[in-house]
């Protein structure tokens, strides 16, 4: 396969489905489910064997092909992710870029999820290297980015991404009498992303938009992404911000001062046990220096086209109920770094967005701490023996 064919973006739009991770609908009468399943398994096994032929130590990866769902097994394999991550170069001759490119162009939605799981790593390596003093040739990375961009362009069909925000100056339907409104409730329309235009190359003026669309593709399927991919992205985002100053923890200091004032009030009432509990709880809420392991990448320009999908991904990592505490802590640290960066760059929309995420994070942790305390208080520590009443005759 020649990677130069990415200059023509007709391949993704002609062979792929209308949206990432969703197959085209066909009449059920003309499709044999068993045949479709076997075709999907065969295609996934073929891609796994092709990957094993590229990587040096591939015994564990080859074993994934024997699974009943080889594509999902590859997606959930941390060993495969690590092996690919350590071997990516991004050049035109990089065989892993060829493999990822061909895998994304397949019609199997699970195989495309595998490629999407590498978007954080792909974006981080590309942005850090392209902004270096002597940027190397990264045609392999750019081919993948263009394939992701072309698929998203086709799925949007020339329409922008919009969000409807209700007008908070008017009462909601839950606070007004039950009557038919004479006019629809007022609301405002926000544009998340304008309509996309086809791109034949990654130009410097369109680089942020193309990378941002790739990050949006990752966000659209983030519920299917493995935890290590989310964790990697949070660490990359913290490194992109590159701000290590006291303002990064100003919200945590405010909470500490509030907890100290509350402790003084409770101390006057003689509730010594509650004082220690409150102080300890606020220490757990605060994100300490070095709570996230070694940062990756380096400080880069962060235009809104990249920062907006970054914050949406971090918002999921912060508030997703199924995310591990490690993912939440890494996202919390990254959001605070981005808040410090936005404060120094004086970007109002970025300051507002990061502050909102920090406050949501603090409140969520406080609520979880309070719920855990209530659960412990209501749980009996010792089973009481049944009372025996002696009745005299």
Coordinates of C-alpha atoms in Angstrom, one line a residue:
X1 CA 0.0 0.0 0.0
X2 CA 1.3 3.4 -0.9
X3 CA 0.5 6.0 1.7
X4 CA 0.6 8.7 -0.9
X5 CA -3.0 7.9 -1.8
X6 CA -4.1 9.9 1.2
X7 CA -3.8 12.9 -1.0
X8 CA -7.0 11.8 -2.5
X9 CA -9.6 11.7 0.3
X10 CA -12.1 9.7 -1.8
X11 CA -11.2 6.4 -0.2
X12 CA -12.5 7.1 3.3
X13 CA -15.7 8.7 2.1
X14 CA -16.5 6.0 -0.5
X15 CA -15.7 2.9 1.5
X16 CA -16.6 3.9 5.1
X17 CA -19.9 4.2 6.8
X18 CA -21.7 7.5 7.4
X19 CA -20.2 7.8 10.9
X20 CA -17.4 6.4 12.9
X21 CA -18.3 3.1 14.6
X22 CA -21.6 2.7 12.9
X23 CA -22.1 0.4 10.0
X24 CA -24.3 1.1 7.0
X25 CA -27.8 -0.3 7.3
X26 CA -28.8 -3.0 4.9
X27 CA -32.0 -5.0 4.6
X28 CA -32.0 -7.9 7.1
X29 CA -33.5 -10.2 4.5
X30 CA -30.4 -10.0 2.3
X31 CA -27.8 -10.3 5.1
X32 CA -26.8 -13.6 6.8
X33 CA -25.8 -12.7 10.4
X34 CA -23.5 -15.7 10.6
X35 CA -21.8 -14.8 7.3
X36 CA -21.4 -11.2 8.5
X37 CA -19.9 -12.3 11.8
X38 CA -17.4 -14.6 10.2
X39 CA -16.4 -12.0 7.6
X40 CA -15.8 -9.5 10.5
X41 CA -13.7 -12.1 12.4
X42 CA -11.7 -13.0 9.3
X43 CA -11.0 -9.4 8.6
X44 CA -9.9 -8.7 12.1
X45 CA -7.7 -11.8 12.2
X46 CA -6.0 -10.8 9.0
X47 CA -5.3 -7.3 10.4
X48 CA -3.9 -8.8 13.6
X49 CA -1.6 -11.1 11.7
X50 CA -0.4 -8.2 9.6
X51 CA 0.4 -6.2 12.8
X52 CA 2.2 -9.2 14.3
X53 CA 4.4 -9.3 11.2
X54 CA 5.5 -5.7 11.8
X55 CA 6.2 -5.8 15.5
X56 CA 9.4 -7.5 16.8
X57 CA 7.9 -9.5 19.7
X58 CA 4.5 -10.4 18.6
X59 CA 3.5 -13.7 20.3
X60 CA 1.0 -12.1 22.6
X61 CA -0.5 -10.2 19.7
X62 CA -0.8 -13.2 17.5
X63 CA -2.7 -15.0 20.3
X64 CA -5.4 -12.3 20.0
X65 CA -6.4 -13.6 16.6
X66 CA -7.8 -16.8 18.2
X67 CA -10.4 -14.9 20.1
X68 CA -14.1 -15.0 19.2
X69 CA -14.0 -11.2 18.9
X70 CA -10.4 -10.5 17.8
X71 CA -11.0 -6.8 17.1
X72 CA -12.3 -6.1 20.6
X73 CA -9.5 -8.2 22.0
X74 CA -7.0 -6.1 20.2
X75 CA -8.7 -2.9 21.5
X76 CA -8.5 -4.1 25.1
X77 CA -4.9 -5.4 24.9
X78 CA -2.6 -3.1 26.8
X79 CA 0.4 -5.1 25.5
X80 CA -0.6 -4.3 21.9
X81 CA -1.1 -0.6 22.6
X82 CA 2.3 -0.4 24.3
X83 CA 4.1 -2.2 21.5
X84 CA 2.6 0.0 18.8
X85 CA 3.2 3.2 20.9
X86 CA 6.8 2.5 21.3
X87 CA 7.4 1.8 17.6
X88 CA 5.5 4.7 16.0
X89 CA 7.8 7.1 14.0
X90 CA 5.2 9.0 11.9
X91 CA 7.4 9.0 8.7
X92 CA 6.1 8.1 5.3
X93 CA 7.8 4.7 5.4
X94 CA 6.6 3.8 8.9
X95 CA 4.9 0.4 8.6
X96 CA 2.7 1.0 11.6
X97 CA 1.3 4.2 10.1
X98 CA 0.5 2.1 7.0
X99 CA -1.2 -0.5 9.2
X100 CA -3.3 2.0 11.1
X101 CA -4.2 3.8 7.8
X102 CA -5.4 0.6 6.1
X103 CA -7.2 -0.6 9.3
X104 CA -9.1 2.7 9.6
X105 CA -10.2 2.4 6.0
X106 CA -11.8 -1.0 6.7
X107 CA -15.6 -1.1 7.1
X108 CA -15.4 -3.0 10.4
X109 CA -16.5 -0.6 13.2
X110 CA -14.5 -2.4 15.9
X111 CA -11.3 -2.2 13.9
X112 CA -11.8 1.5 13.5
X113 CA -12.2 1.8 17.2
X114 CA -8.7 0.3 17.6
X115 CA -7.3 3.1 15.4
X116 CA -9.3 5.8 17.3
X117 CA -7.7 4.6 20.6
X118 CA -4.4 5.8 19.3
X119 CA -5.6 9.4 18.5
X120 CA -4.3 10.8 21.8
X121 CA -0.8 9.4 21.1
X122 CA -0.9 10.3 17.4
X123 CA -1.9 13.9 18.2
X124 CA 0.6 14.3 20.9
X125 CA 3.5 13.0 18.9
X126 CA 2.6 14.9 15.9
X127 CA 2.0 18.3 17.6
X128 CA 5.2 18.0 19.7
X129 CA 7.4 17.1 16.7
X130 CA 5.8 19.5 14.3
X131 CA 6.5 22.5 16.7
X132 CA 10.1 21.5 17.3
X133 CA 13.0 23.6 16.0
X134 CA 13.8 21.1 13.2
X135 CA 10.5 19.3 12.5
X136 CA 11.0 15.9 10.7
X137 CA 8.8 14.6 7.9
X138 CA 5.6 13.3 9.4
X139 CA 3.7 12.2 6.3
X140 CA 2.5 9.0 8.0
X141 CA 0.8 10.9 10.9
X142 CA -0.6 13.4 8.4
X143 CA -2.1 10.6 6.3
X144 CA -3.9 9.2 9.4
X145 CA -5.1 12.7 10.4
X146 CA -6.5 13.3 6.9
X147 CA -8.3 10.0 6.9
X148 CA -10.0 10.8 10.2
X149 CA -10.8 14.3 8.9
X150 CA -12.3 12.9 5.7
X151 CA -14.5 10.4 7.6
X152 CA -15.8 13.1 9.9
X153 CA -16.4 15.5 7.0
X154 CA -18.5 12.9 5.3
X155 CA -20.5 12.1 8.4
X156 CA -21.4 15.7 9.0
X157 CA -22.6 16.2 5.4
X158 CA -21.7 19.9 5.3
X159 CA -23.5 20.7 8.5
X160 CA -22.1 22.4 11.6
X161 CA -22.1 20.8 15.1
X162 CA -24.7 22.8 17.2
X163 CA -25.8 22.8 20.8
X164 CA -29.1 24.2 22.1
X165 CA -28.8 26.1 25.4
X166 CA -32.1 27.1 27.1
X167 CA -32.6 30.7 28.2
X168 CA -32.2 30.6 31.9
X169 CA -34.0 34.0 32.3
X170 CA -37.3 32.2 31.7
X171 CA -38.9 29.5 34.0
X172 CA -38.7 25.9 32.9
X173 CA -41.7 23.7 32.4
X174 CA -41.2 22.3 35.9
X175 CA -41.6 25.7 37.5
X176 CA -44.5 27.1 35.5
X177 CA -48.3 26.3 35.4
X178 CA -49.3 23.4 33.1
X179 CA -50.5 25.3 30.1
X180 CA -49.7 25.2 26.5
X181 CA -47.1 27.8 25.6
X182 CA -48.1 30.3 23.0
X183 CA -44.5 30.2 21.6
X184 CA -41.6 27.8 22.0
X185 CA -39.4 28.4 25.0
X186 CA -36.5 30.7 24.1
X187 CA -33.1 29.2 23.7
X188 CA -29.8 30.0 22.1
X189 CA -27.9 28.0 19.6
X190 CA -24.2 27.5 20.1
X191 CA -21.8 26.4 17.3
X192 CA -19.4 23.7 18.5
X193 CA -17.8 23.3 15.2
X194 CA -18.5 25.0 11.8
X195 CA -19.0 23.0 8.6
X196 CA -15.9 21.2 7.5
X197 CA -14.3 21.7 4.1
X198 CA -12.4 18.9 2.4
X199 CA -8.7 19.1 2.8
X200 CA -6.1 17.4 0.5
X201 CA -3.1 18.2 2.7
X202 CA -2.3 19.3 6.3
X203 CA -1.5 23.0 5.8
X204 CA -0.2 25.1 8.6
X205 CA -3.3 27.2 8.5
X206 CA -5.6 24.1 8.8
X207 CA -3.4 22.0 11.1
X208 CA -5.3 22.9 14.3
X209 CA -8.7 22.3 12.7
X210 CA -7.6 18.8 11.4
X211 CA -6.1 17.7 14.7
X212 CA -9.2 19.1 16.5
X213 CA -11.5 17.0 14.3
X214 CA -9.4 13.9 15.1
X215 CA -9.8 14.6 18.8
X216 CA -13.5 15.0 18.3
X217 CA -13.6 11.6 16.6
X218 CA -12.0 10.2 19.6
X219 CA -14.5 11.9 21.9
X220 CA -17.4 10.7 19.9
X221 CA -16.4 7.1 20.8
X222 CA -14.8 7.7 24.2
X223 CA -17.2 5.4 26.0
X224 CA -15.5 2.5 24.0
X225 CA -12.0 3.6 24.6
X226 CA -9.7 1.7 27.0
X227 CA -8.7 3.5 30.2
X228 CA -5.0 3.7 29.4
X229 CA -5.9 5.8 26.2
X230 CA -7.8 8.3 28.4
X231 CA -5.0 8.3 30.9
X232 CA -2.4 9.0 28.2
X233 CA -4.5 11.9 26.8
X234 CA -4.8 13.5 30.3
X235 CA -1.0 13.4 30.7
X236 CA -0.4 14.8 27.2
X237 CA -2.9 17.6 27.9
X238 CA -1.0 18.5 31.1
X239 CA 2.2 18.6 29.2
X240 CA 0.7 20.7 26.4
X241 CA -0.3 23.4 28.9
X242 CA 3.2 23.6 30.3
X243 CA 2.1 25.8 33.2
X244 CA 3.5 25.0 36.7
X245 CA 2.7 28.0 38.8
X246 CA 0.7 28.6 42.1
X247 CA -2.4 29.7 40.2
X248 CA -2.9 26.1 39.2
X249 CA -4.0 25.2 42.7
X250 CA -5.8 28.4 43.7
X251 CA -9.2 26.7 43.9
X252 CA -7.8 24.1 46.2
X253 CA -6.3 26.8 48.4
X254 CA -9.7 28.5 48.6
X255 CA -11.3 25.2 49.6
X256 CA -8.6 24.7 52.3
X257 CA -9.3 28.2 53.7
X258 CA -13.0 27.5 53.7
X259 CA -12.5 24.2 55.5
X260 CA -10.3 25.9 58.1
X261 CA -13.0 28.5 58.8
X262 CA -15.6 25.8 59.2
X263 CA -13.2 23.9 61.5
X264 CA -12.9 27.0 63.7
X265 CA -16.7 27.3 64.0
X266 CA -17.1 23.7 64.8
X267 CA -14.2 23.9 67.3
X268 CA -16.1 26.5 69.3
X269 CA -19.0 24.0 69.6
X270 CA -16.6 21.3 70.8
X271 CA -17.0 18.9 67.9
X272 CA -13.3 17.9 67.7
X273 CA -14.0 14.6 65.8
X274 CA -15.8 16.5 62.9
X275 CA -12.8 18.9 62.6
X276 CA -10.4 16.2 61.7
X277 CA -12.8 14.6 59.3
X278 CA -13.4 17.8 57.4
X279 CA -9.7 18.7 57.2
X280 CA -8.8 15.2 56.0
X281 CA -11.6 15.2 53.4
X282 CA -10.4 18.5 51.9
X283 CA -6.9 17.1 51.8
X284 CA -8.2 14.2 49.7
X285 CA -10.0 16.6 47.4
X286 CA -6.9 18.7 46.7
X287 CA -4.7 17.5 43.8
X288 CA -1.2 17.6 45.2
X289 CA 2.0 18.2 43.3
X290 CA 3.3 15.1 41.5
X291 CA 0.0 13.2 41.9
X292 CA 0.2 12.3 38.3
X293 CA 3.2 10.3 37.1
X294 CA 5.7 11.6 34.6
X295 CA 4.3 14.0 32.0
X296 CA 4.7 13.4 28.4
X297 CA 5.2 15.8 25.5
X298 CA 6.0 19.5 25.7
X299 CA 4.3 22.9 25.7
X300 CA 2.6 23.7 22.4
X301 CA 0.3 26.4 21.0
X302 CA -3.3 25.7 22.0
X303 CA -5.8 27.4 19.7
X304 CA -9.5 26.9 20.4
X305 CA -9.8 24.3 17.7
X306 CA -7.6 22.0 19.7
X307 CA -8.5 23.2 23.2
X308 CA -12.3 22.8 22.9
X309 CA -12.2 19.0 22.1
X310 CA -9.5 18.6 24.7
X311 CA -11.7 20.0 27.4
X312 CA -14.6 17.9 26.3
X313 CA -12.5 14.7 26.6
X314 CA -11.2 15.8 30.0
X315 CA -14.7 16.5 31.1
X316 CA -15.6 12.9 30.4
X317 CA -12.5 11.6 32.1
X318 CA -13.4 13.8 35.2
X319 CA -17.1 13.0 35.5
X320 CA -17.6 9.6 33.8
X321 CA -18.9 7.3 36.5
X322 CA -17.1 4.2 35.1
X323 CA -13.7 5.9 34.9
X324 CA -11.0 4.7 37.4
X325 CA -9.7 7.1 40.1
X326 CA -6.4 7.2 38.3
X327 CA -8.0 8.5 35.1
X328 CA -10.0 11.1 37.2
X329 CA -7.0 12.3 39.0
X330 CA -4.9 12.7 35.8
X331 CA -7.8 14.6 34.2
X332 CA -8.1 16.8 37.3
X333 CA -4.4 17.7 37.2
X334 CA -4.6 18.4 33.4
X335 CA -7.6 20.7 33.8
X336 CA -5.8 22.7 36.5
X337 CA -2.7 23.0 34.2
X338 CA -4.9 24.2 31.4
X339 CA -6.6 26.7 33.7
X340 CA -3.2 28.2 34.6
X341 CA -2.2 28.3 30.9
X342 CA -5.5 30.1 30.0
X343 CA -5.1 32.5 32.9
X344 CA -1.6 33.5 31.6
X345 CA -2.7 33.6 28.0
X346 CA -5.8 35.7 28.9
X347 CA -8.3 33.5 26.9
X348 CA -11.7 34.2 28.4
X349 CA -13.6 31.2 27.0
X350 CA -10.8 28.9 28.1
X351 CA -10.7 30.4 31.6
X352 CA -14.5 29.9 31.9
X353 CA -14.5 26.3 30.6
X354 CA -11.5 25.2 32.8
X355 CA -12.9 26.9 35.9
X356 CA -16.3 25.2 35.4
X357 CA -14.6 21.8 35.1
X358 CA -12.5 22.4 38.2
X359 CA -15.5 23.4 40.3
X360 CA -17.5 20.4 39.0
X361 CA -14.5 18.2 40.0
X362 CA -14.3 19.6 43.5
X363 CA -18.1 19.3 44.1
X364 CA -18.1 15.7 42.7
X365 CA -15.3 14.7 45.0
X366 CA -17.0 16.4 48.0
X367 CA -20.2 14.7 47.3
X368 CA -18.5 11.3 47.0
X369 CA -16.7 11.9 50.2
X370 CA -19.9 12.9 52.0
X371 CA -21.8 9.8 50.6
X372 CA -19.0 7.5 51.8
X373 CA -19.1 9.1 55.2
X374 CA -22.9 8.7 55.4
X375 CA -22.6 5.1 54.3
X376 CA -20.0 4.3 57.0
X377 CA -22.1 6.1 59.6
X378 CA -25.2 4.1 58.7
X379 CA -23.5 0.7 58.6
X380 CA -23.6 -1.1 61.9
X381 CA -20.2 -2.1 63.2
X382 CA -21.5 -5.0 65.3
X383 CA -24.6 -7.1 64.9
X384 CA -26.8 -6.7 67.9
X385 CA -28.1 -9.8 69.6
X386 CA -31.8 -10.2 69.7
X387 CA -33.4 -9.1 72.9
X388 CA -35.0 -11.8 75.0
X389 CA -37.9 -10.7 77.1
X390 CA -38.7 -12.8 80.2
X391 CA -42.4 -12.9 81.0
X392 CA -43.6 -14.2 84.3
X393 CA -46.6 -16.3 84.4

